[in-house]
PDB file of C-alpha atoms in Angstrom:
ATOM      1  CA  PRO A   1       5.306  48.617  43.535  1.00  0.00           C
ATOM      2  CA  ARG A   2       3.841  47.230  40.148  1.00  0.00           C
ATOM      3  CA  SER A   3       6.179  49.160  37.961  1.00  0.00           C
ATOM      4  CA  THR A   4       9.061  47.717  39.871  1.00  0.00           C
ATOM      5  CA  PRO A   5       9.506  44.053  38.224  1.00  0.00           C
ATOM      6  CA  ILE A   6       8.510  45.609  34.397  1.00  0.00           C
ATOM      7  CA  LYS A   7      11.847  47.700  34.837  1.00  0.00           C
ATOM      8  CA  SER A   8      13.550  44.380  36.018  1.00  0.00           C
ATOM      9  CA  SER A   9      11.960  42.386  32.906  1.00  0.00           C
ATOM     10  CA  ALA A  10      12.184  45.118  31.003  1.00  0.00           C
ATOM     11  CA  ALA A  11      16.158  45.631  31.886  1.00  0.00           C
ATOM     12  CA  SER A  12      16.913  42.101  31.843  1.00  0.00           C
ATOM     13  CA  ASP A  13      15.279  41.866  28.452  1.00  0.00           C
ATOM     14  CA  VAL A  14      18.084  44.974  27.089  1.00  0.00           C
ATOM     15  CA  SER A  15      20.693  42.972  28.968  1.00  0.00           C
ATOM     16  CA  LYS A  16      20.015  39.547  27.213  1.00  0.00           C
ATOM     17  CA  ARG A  17      19.956  41.953  23.271  1.00  0.00           C
ATOM     18  CA  GLN A  18      22.913  43.295  24.588  1.00  0.00           C
ATOM     19  CA  MET A  19      24.548  39.781  25.141  1.00  0.00           C
ATOM     20  CA  LEU A  20      23.182  38.440  21.480  1.00  0.00           C
ATOM     21  CA  ASN A  21      24.585  41.643  19.532  1.00  0.00           C
ATOM     22  CA  ASN A  22      27.823  40.760  21.847  1.00  0.00           C
ATOM     23  CA  ASP A  23      28.141  37.292  20.715  1.00  0.00           C
ATOM     24  CA  ASN A  24      26.712  38.133  17.313  1.00  0.00           C
ATOM     25  CA  LEU A  25      29.428  40.720  16.940  1.00  0.00           C
ATOM     26  CA  SER A  26      31.864  38.546  18.249  1.00  0.00           C
ATOM     27  CA  LYS A  27      31.148  36.148  15.418  1.00  0.00           C
ATOM     28  CA  LEU A  28      31.636  38.390  12.574  1.00  0.00           C
ATOM     29  CA  GLN A  29      34.601  39.882  14.299  1.00  0.00           C
ATOM     30  CA  HIS A  30      35.969  36.377  13.861  1.00  0.00           C
ATOM     31  CA  GLN A  31      34.580  35.900  10.530  1.00  0.00           C
ATOM     32  CA  LEU A  32      36.089  39.007   9.262  1.00  0.00           C
ATOM     33  CA  CYS A  33      39.609  38.005  10.421  1.00  0.00           C
ATOM     34  CA  GLU A  34      39.312  34.865   8.424  1.00  0.00           C
ATOM     35  CA  LEU A  35      38.265  36.834   5.200  1.00  0.00           C
ATOM     36  CA  LYS A  36      41.177  38.725   5.916  1.00  0.00           C
ATOM     37  CA  LEU A  37      43.324  35.846   5.876  1.00  0.00           C
ATOM     38  CA  GLU A  38      41.762  33.993   2.745  1.00  0.00           C
ATOM     39  CA  GLU A  39      42.503  38.149   0.799  1.00  0.00           C
ATOM     40  CA  ARG A  40      46.184  37.630   2.042  1.00  0.00           C
ATOM     41  CA  ARG A  41      46.925  34.088   1.143  1.00  0.00           C
ATOM     42  CA  VAL A  42      45.186  35.099  -2.150  1.00  0.00           C
ATOM     43  CA  CYS A  43      46.826  38.289  -3.275  1.00  0.00           C
ATOM     44  CA  SER A  44      49.973  36.263  -2.152  1.00  0.00           C
ATOM     45  CA  ASP A  45      49.397  33.515  -4.258  1.00  0.00           C
ATOM     46  CA  ILE A  46      48.698  36.060  -7.185  1.00  0.00           C
ATOM     47  CA  ARG A  47      52.692  37.457  -6.580  1.00  0.00           C
ATOM     48  CA  HIS A  48      54.252  33.971  -6.649  1.00  0.00           C
ATOM     49  CA  LEU A  49      52.271  33.748 -10.084  1.00  0.00           C
ATOM     50  CA  VAL A  50      53.694  36.315 -11.536  1.00  0.00           C
ATOM     51  CA  THR A  51      57.264  36.642  -9.894  1.00  0.00           C
ATOM     52  CA  ARG A  52      58.048  32.926 -10.429  1.00  0.00           C
ATOM     53  CA  ASN A  53      56.254  33.119 -13.963  1.00  0.00           C
ATOM     54  CA  LYS A  54      57.873  34.377 -17.184  1.00  0.00           C
ATOM     55  CA  THR A  55      55.066  33.540 -18.662  1.00  0.00           C
ATOM     56  CA  ILE A  56      51.885  33.795 -16.718  1.00  0.00           C
ATOM     57  CA  ASP A  57      48.885  31.310 -16.561  1.00  0.00           C
ATOM     58  CA  PHE A  58      45.933  33.520 -17.504  1.00  0.00           C
ATOM     59  CA  PHE A  59      43.130  31.344 -16.768  1.00  0.00           C
ATOM     60  CA  GLN A  60      44.691  30.609 -13.183  1.00  0.00           C
ATOM     61  CA  ALA A  61      45.050  34.693 -12.998  1.00  0.00           C
ATOM     62  CA  LYS A  62      41.974  34.790 -13.920  1.00  0.00           C
ATOM     63  CA  GLN A  63      40.798  32.580 -11.180  1.00  0.00           C
ATOM     64  CA  LEU A  64      42.431  34.028  -8.472  1.00  0.00           C
ATOM     65  CA  ASN A  65      41.569  37.437  -9.276  1.00  0.00           C
ATOM     66  CA  SER A  66      37.747  36.475  -9.113  1.00  0.00           C
ATOM     67  CA  LEU A  67      38.520  34.826  -6.068  1.00  0.00           C
ATOM     68  CA  ARG A  68      40.229  37.989  -4.459  1.00  0.00           C
ATOM     69  CA  THR A  69      36.824  39.963  -5.738  1.00  0.00           C
ATOM     70  CA  GLY A  70      34.603  37.376  -4.047  1.00  0.00           C
ATOM     71  CA  VAL A  71      36.449  37.607  -0.844  1.00  0.00           C
ATOM     72  CA  LYS A  72      36.797  41.684  -0.804  1.00  0.00           C
ATOM     73  CA  LYS A  73      32.977  41.290  -1.591  1.00  0.00           C
ATOM     74  CA  LYS A  74      32.208  39.505   1.682  1.00  0.00           C
ATOM     75  CA  ILE A  75      34.660  41.343   3.597  1.00  0.00           C
ATOM     76  CA  GLU A  76      32.483  45.031   2.718  1.00  0.00           C
ATOM     77  CA  LYS A  77      29.407  42.913   3.888  1.00  0.00           C
ATOM     78  CA  VAL A  78      30.633  41.963   6.678  1.00  0.00           C
ATOM     79  CA  GLU A  79      32.146  45.223   7.574  1.00  0.00           C
ATOM     80  CA  ALA A  80      29.016  46.575   6.693  1.00  0.00           C
ATOM     81  CA  ARG A  81      27.046  44.311   9.351  1.00  0.00           C
ATOM     82  CA  ILE A  82      29.665  45.251  12.391  1.00  0.00           C
ATOM     83  CA  MET A  83      30.329  48.995  11.911  1.00  0.00           C
ATOM     84  CA  PRO A  84      26.166  49.810  13.366  1.00  0.00           C
ATOM     85  CA  ASN A  85      27.004  47.635  15.910  1.00  0.00           C
ATOM     86  CA  ILE A  86      30.117  49.895  16.619  1.00  0.00           C
ATOM     87  CA  ILE A  87      28.387  52.999  16.681  1.00  0.00           C
ATOM     88  CA  ALA A  88      25.715  52.171  18.677  1.00  0.00           C
TER      89      ALA A  88
END
């Protein structure tokens, strides 16, 4: 009879951890979507800069490329945090 509350408590703890993990996973997935939208926007800005101008503003191009690189690194970090949760 003593083991029943322990098992129940352990199951409750597991359930709470899973809820927290699901909440964290949901937040990470939302963050990933936002970052991918930002990446698309930056890539679109780069395309417009190149197609619209016969002479390219290299300062602006460098800024956009730097921004794109930063967003890509953030995406990789978030994806790395999401992947173990999907596999588990």
